[in-house]
Amino acid sequence: QVQLEESGGGLVQPGGSLRLSCEASGNISRINVMGWYRQAPGKERESVARISSGGHTTYAESVKGRFTISRDNAKNNANLQMNSLKVQDTAVYYCWLWVQSVRTEYWGQGTQVTVSS
Protein backbone atom coordinates (compact mmCIF):
# COMPACT_ATOMS: atom_id res chain seq x y z
CA GLN A 1 0.00 0.00 0.00
CA VAL A 2 1.45 3.33 -1.08
CA GLN A 3 0.72 6.39 1.01
CA LEU A 4 1.56 10.04 0.45
CA GLU A 5 1.77 12.41 3.39
CA GLU A 6 1.80 16.15 2.71
CA SER A 7 2.76 19.02 4.95
CA GLY A 8 3.51 22.72 4.75
CA GLY A 9 0.35 24.43 3.57
CA GLY A 10 -1.04 27.54 5.19
CA LEU A 11 -1.87 31.20 4.87
CA VAL A 12 0.63 33.65 3.42
CA GLN A 13 0.55 37.20 2.13
CA PRO A 14 1.11 37.98 -1.56
CA GLY A 15 4.82 37.96 -2.31
CA GLY A 16 5.51 35.51 0.47
CA SER A 17 6.87 31.97 0.40
CA LEU A 18 5.79 28.52 1.46
CA ARG A 19 7.40 25.11 1.23
CA LEU A 20 5.32 21.98 0.70
CA SER A 21 6.68 18.54 1.48
CA CYS A 22 5.45 15.11 0.49
CA GLU A 23 6.72 11.83 1.82
CA ALA A 24 5.87 8.57 0.07
CA SER A 25 5.82 5.25 1.88
CA GLY A 26 5.12 1.70 0.82
CA ASN A 27 6.20 -0.43 -2.08
CA ILE A 28 7.61 2.16 -4.47
CA SER A 29 9.67 1.42 -7.50
CA ARG A 30 12.85 3.44 -7.89
CA ILE A 31 11.65 4.58 -11.30
CA ASN A 32 8.83 6.98 -10.72
CA VAL A 33 7.67 10.54 -11.04
CA MET A 34 6.59 12.74 -8.14
CA GLY A 35 4.79 16.00 -8.45
CA TRP A 36 2.26 18.51 -7.25
CA TYR A 37 -1.15 19.35 -8.62
CA ARG A 38 -3.53 22.02 -7.42
CA GLN A 39 -7.23 22.69 -7.57
CA ALA A 40 -8.79 26.07 -6.97
CA PRO A 41 -12.51 26.47 -6.19
CA GLY A 42 -14.59 26.04 -9.33
CA LYS A 43 -11.60 25.00 -11.43
CA GLU A 44 -10.16 21.74 -12.68
CA ARG A 45 -7.16 20.14 -11.06
CA GLU A 46 -3.98 21.18 -12.83
CA SER A 47 -0.38 20.05 -12.81
CA VAL A 48 1.98 22.45 -11.08
CA ALA A 49 5.35 20.70 -11.17
CA ARG A 50 6.80 17.23 -11.67
CA ILE A 51 10.16 15.64 -11.09
CA SER A 52 11.34 12.25 -12.25
CA SER A 53 13.55 9.93 -10.27
CA GLY A 54 16.29 11.01 -12.67
CA GLY A 55 15.80 14.64 -11.75
CA HIS A 56 14.02 15.89 -14.86
CA THR A 57 11.58 18.65 -13.97
CA THR A 58 8.57 20.22 -15.64
CA TYR A 59 6.56 23.24 -14.52
CA ALA A 60 3.30 24.90 -15.39
CA GLU A 61 3.90 28.16 -17.22
CA SER A 62 2.14 30.08 -14.47
CA VAL A 63 4.70 29.04 -11.83
CA LYS A 64 7.96 29.01 -13.80
CA GLY A 65 10.62 31.09 -12.11
CA ARG A 66 8.69 31.18 -8.83
CA PHE A 67 8.31 27.52 -7.81
CA THR A 68 11.04 24.92 -7.49
CA ILE A 69 10.47 21.19 -7.11
CA SER A 70 13.11 18.92 -5.63
CA ARG A 71 13.30 15.39 -4.32
CA ASP A 72 15.35 13.02 -2.23
CA ASN A 73 15.19 9.58 -3.82
CA ALA A 74 16.64 7.86 -0.78
CA LYS A 75 13.83 9.23 1.38
CA ASN A 76 11.10 9.07 -1.28
CA ASN A 77 10.12 12.64 -0.67
CA ALA A 78 9.50 15.64 -2.82
CA ASN A 79 9.38 19.31 -1.92
CA LEU A 80 7.85 22.32 -3.60
CA GLN A 81 9.40 25.67 -2.74
CA MET A 82 6.93 28.40 -3.64
CA ASN A 83 8.20 31.97 -3.79
CA SER A 84 6.60 35.24 -4.88
CA LEU A 85 3.20 33.77 -4.20
CA LYS A 86 0.17 35.37 -5.81
CA VAL A 87 -3.49 35.39 -4.88
CA GLN A 88 -4.05 33.22 -7.96
CA ASP A 89 -1.92 30.47 -6.38
CA THR A 90 -4.61 29.87 -3.76
CA ALA A 91 -5.74 26.26 -4.05
CA VAL A 92 -5.63 22.84 -2.50
CA TYR A 93 -2.28 21.32 -3.43
CA TYR A 94 -2.03 17.56 -3.93
CA CYS A 95 1.05 15.42 -3.93
CA TRP A 96 1.14 12.96 -6.83
CA LEU A 97 3.19 9.87 -7.51
CA TRP A 98 3.41 7.81 -10.68
CA VAL A 99 4.98 4.38 -10.32
CA GLN A 100 6.17 3.16 -13.69
CA SER A 101 6.48 -0.55 -12.80
CA VAL A 102 2.76 -0.89 -12.05
CA ARG A 103 1.57 2.04 -14.20
CA THR A 104 -0.37 3.42 -11.25
CA GLU A 105 -0.77 6.90 -9.85
CA TYR A 106 -1.29 7.79 -6.23
CA TRP A 107 -2.59 10.95 -4.59
CA GLY A 108 -2.16 12.65 -1.27
CA GLN A 109 -5.15 14.02 0.59
CA GLY A 110 -4.28 17.62 -0.20
CA THR A 111 -3.08 20.65 1.72
CA GLN A 112 -4.61 24.12 1.56
CA VAL A 113 -2.52 27.06 0.39
CA THR A 114 -4.14 30.46 0.78
CA VAL A 115 -2.50 33.63 -0.48
CA SER A 116 -4.28 36.67 0.87
CA SER A 117 -3.57 40.04 2.39
mmCIF file of C-alpha atoms in Angstrom:
data_model
loop_
_atom_site.group_PDB
_atom_site.id
_atom_site.type_symbol
_atom_site.label_atom_id
_atom_site.label_comp_id
_atom_site.label_asym_id
_atom_site.label_seq_id
_atom_site.Cartn_x
_atom_site.Cartn_y
_atom_site.Cartn_z
ATOM 1 C CA GLN A 1 0.000 0.000 0.000
ATOM 2 C CA VAL A 2 1.452 3.329 -1.077
ATOM 3 C CA GLN A 3 0.721 6.390 1.014
ATOM 4 C CA LEU A 4 1.561 10.041 0.451
ATOM 5 C CA GLU A 5 1.773 12.409 3.393
ATOM 6 C CA GLU A 6 1.804 16.148 2.711
ATOM 7 C CA SER A 7 2.759 19.022 4.946
ATOM 8 C CA GLY A 8 3.514 22.719 4.747
ATOM 9 C CA GLY A 9 0.349 24.429 3.568
ATOM 10 C CA GLY A 10 -1.044 27.537 5.192
ATOM 11 C CA LEU A 11 -1.870 31.200 4.874
ATOM 12 C CA VAL A 12 0.628 33.646 3.425
ATOM 13 C CA GLN A 13 0.547 37.204 2.133
ATOM 14 C CA PRO A 14 1.109 37.977 -1.557
ATOM 15 C CA GLY A 15 4.816 37.955 -2.312
ATOM 16 C CA GLY A 16 5.514 35.505 0.466
ATOM 17 C CA SER A 17 6.873 31.970 0.404
ATOM 18 C CA LEU A 18 5.786 28.515 1.464
ATOM 19 C CA ARG A 19 7.405 25.110 1.228
ATOM 20 C CA LEU A 20 5.325 21.976 0.696
ATOM 21 C CA SER A 21 6.675 18.541 1.483
ATOM 22 C CA CYS A 22 5.453 15.112 0.491
ATOM 23 C CA GLU A 23 6.725 11.829 1.822
ATOM 24 C CA ALA A 24 5.870 8.573 0.069
ATOM 25 C CA SER A 25 5.815 5.253 1.878
ATOM 26 C CA GLY A 26 5.117 1.695 0.825
ATOM 27 C CA ASN A 27 6.205 -0.432 -2.083
ATOM 28 C CA ILE A 28 7.610 2.165 -4.467
ATOM 29 C CA SER A 29 9.673 1.425 -7.502
ATOM 30 C CA ARG A 30 12.851 3.436 -7.891
ATOM 31 C CA ILE A 31 11.649 4.580 -11.304
ATOM 32 C CA ASN A 32 8.830 6.980 -10.723
ATOM 33 C CA VAL A 33 7.670 10.538 -11.039
ATOM 34 C CA MET A 34 6.592 12.737 -8.145
ATOM 35 C CA GLY A 35 4.786 16.000 -8.449
ATOM 36 C CA TRP A 36 2.257 18.511 -7.248
ATOM 37 C CA TYR A 37 -1.152 19.352 -8.617
ATOM 38 C CA ARG A 38 -3.529 22.020 -7.417
ATOM 39 C CA GLN A 39 -7.231 22.694 -7.568
ATOM 40 C CA ALA A 40 -8.787 26.072 -6.966
ATOM 41 C CA PRO A 41 -12.507 26.467 -6.191
ATOM 42 C CA GLY A 42 -14.585 26.042 -9.331
ATOM 43 C CA LYS A 43 -11.596 25.005 -11.433
ATOM 44 C CA GLU A 44 -10.161 21.744 -12.676
ATOM 45 C CA ARG A 45 -7.160 20.136 -11.059
ATOM 46 C CA GLU A 46 -3.976 21.183 -12.829
ATOM 47 C CA SER A 47 -0.382 20.046 -12.814
ATOM 48 C CA VAL A 48 1.984 22.454 -11.082
ATOM 49 C CA ALA A 49 5.349 20.703 -11.172
ATOM 50 C CA ARG A 50 6.798 17.232 -11.669
ATOM 51 C CA ILE A 51 10.157 15.643 -11.086
ATOM 52 C CA SER A 52 11.341 12.248 -12.253
ATOM 53 C CA SER A 53 13.547 9.931 -10.270
ATOM 54 C CA GLY A 54 16.295 11.006 -12.675
ATOM 55 C CA GLY A 55 15.803 14.644 -11.746
ATOM 56 C CA HIS A 56 14.025 15.888 -14.861
ATOM 57 C CA THR A 57 11.578 18.655 -13.973
ATOM 58 C CA THR A 58 8.570 20.222 -15.643
ATOM 59 C CA TYR A 59 6.559 23.242 -14.521
ATOM 60 C CA ALA A 60 3.304 24.900 -15.389
ATOM 61 C CA GLU A 61 3.901 28.161 -17.223
ATOM 62 C CA SER A 62 2.137 30.079 -14.466
ATOM 63 C CA VAL A 63 4.704 29.043 -11.827
ATOM 64 C CA LYS A 64 7.958 29.006 -13.799
ATOM 65 C CA GLY A 65 10.615 31.095 -12.113
ATOM 66 C CA ARG A 66 8.687 31.175 -8.833
ATOM 67 C CA PHE A 67 8.305 27.521 -7.806
ATOM 68 C CA THR A 68 11.041 24.919 -7.495
ATOM 69 C CA ILE A 69 10.470 21.193 -7.110
ATOM 70 C CA SER A 70 13.110 18.922 -5.630
ATOM 71 C CA ARG A 71 13.296 15.387 -4.316
ATOM 72 C CA ASP A 72 15.348 13.021 -2.234
ATOM 73 C CA ASN A 73 15.195 9.579 -3.823
ATOM 74 C CA ALA A 74 16.642 7.861 -0.778
ATOM 75 C CA LYS A 75 13.825 9.229 1.376
ATOM 76 C CA ASN A 76 11.095 9.066 -1.281
ATOM 77 C CA ASN A 77 10.115 12.635 -0.669
ATOM 78 C CA ALA A 78 9.499 15.642 -2.824
ATOM 79 C CA ASN A 79 9.379 19.306 -1.921
ATOM 80 C CA LEU A 80 7.846 22.318 -3.598
ATOM 81 C CA GLN A 81 9.395 25.673 -2.743
ATOM 82 C CA MET A 82 6.931 28.403 -3.637
ATOM 83 C CA ASN A 83 8.199 31.968 -3.793
ATOM 84 C CA SER A 84 6.600 35.237 -4.882
ATOM 85 C CA LEU A 85 3.203 33.770 -4.201
ATOM 86 C CA LYS A 86 0.174 35.369 -5.812
ATOM 87 C CA VAL A 87 -3.489 35.386 -4.876
ATOM 88 C CA GLN A 88 -4.049 33.217 -7.958
ATOM 89 C CA ASP A 89 -1.922 30.473 -6.377
ATOM 90 C CA THR A 90 -4.615 29.871 -3.757
ATOM 91 C CA ALA A 91 -5.741 26.265 -4.050
ATOM 92 C CA VAL A 92 -5.632 22.835 -2.495
ATOM 93 C CA TYR A 93 -2.285 21.318 -3.425
ATOM 94 C CA TYR A 94 -2.034 17.565 -3.933
ATOM 95 C CA CYS A 95 1.050 15.418 -3.928
ATOM 96 C CA TRP A 96 1.135 12.956 -6.833
ATOM 97 C CA LEU A 97 3.186 9.870 -7.514
ATOM 98 C CA TRP A 98 3.414 7.812 -10.681
ATOM 99 C CA VAL A 99 4.976 4.382 -10.317
ATOM 100 C CA GLN A 100 6.166 3.161 -13.692
ATOM 101 C CA SER A 101 6.475 -0.550 -12.803
ATOM 102 C CA VAL A 102 2.762 -0.892 -12.054
ATOM 103 C CA ARG A 103 1.565 2.045 -14.196
ATOM 104 C CA THR A 104 -0.374 3.417 -11.247
ATOM 105 C CA GLU A 105 -0.767 6.895 -9.854
ATOM 106 C CA TYR A 106 -1.289 7.794 -6.230
ATOM 107 C CA TRP A 107 -2.589 10.948 -4.589
ATOM 108 C CA GLY A 108 -2.160 12.647 -1.266
ATOM 109 C CA GLN A 109 -5.153 14.016 0.589
ATOM 110 C CA GLY A 110 -4.281 17.625 -0.197
ATOM 111 C CA THR A 111 -3.081 20.654 1.718
ATOM 112 C CA GLN A 112 -4.615 24.122 1.564
ATOM 113 C CA VAL A 113 -2.518 27.057 0.389
ATOM 114 C CA THR A 114 -4.145 30.457 0.784
ATOM 115 C CA VAL A 115 -2.499 33.628 -0.478
ATOM 116 C CA SER A 116 -4.280 36.668 0.874
ATOM 117 C CA SER A 117 -3.567 40.044 2.388
#
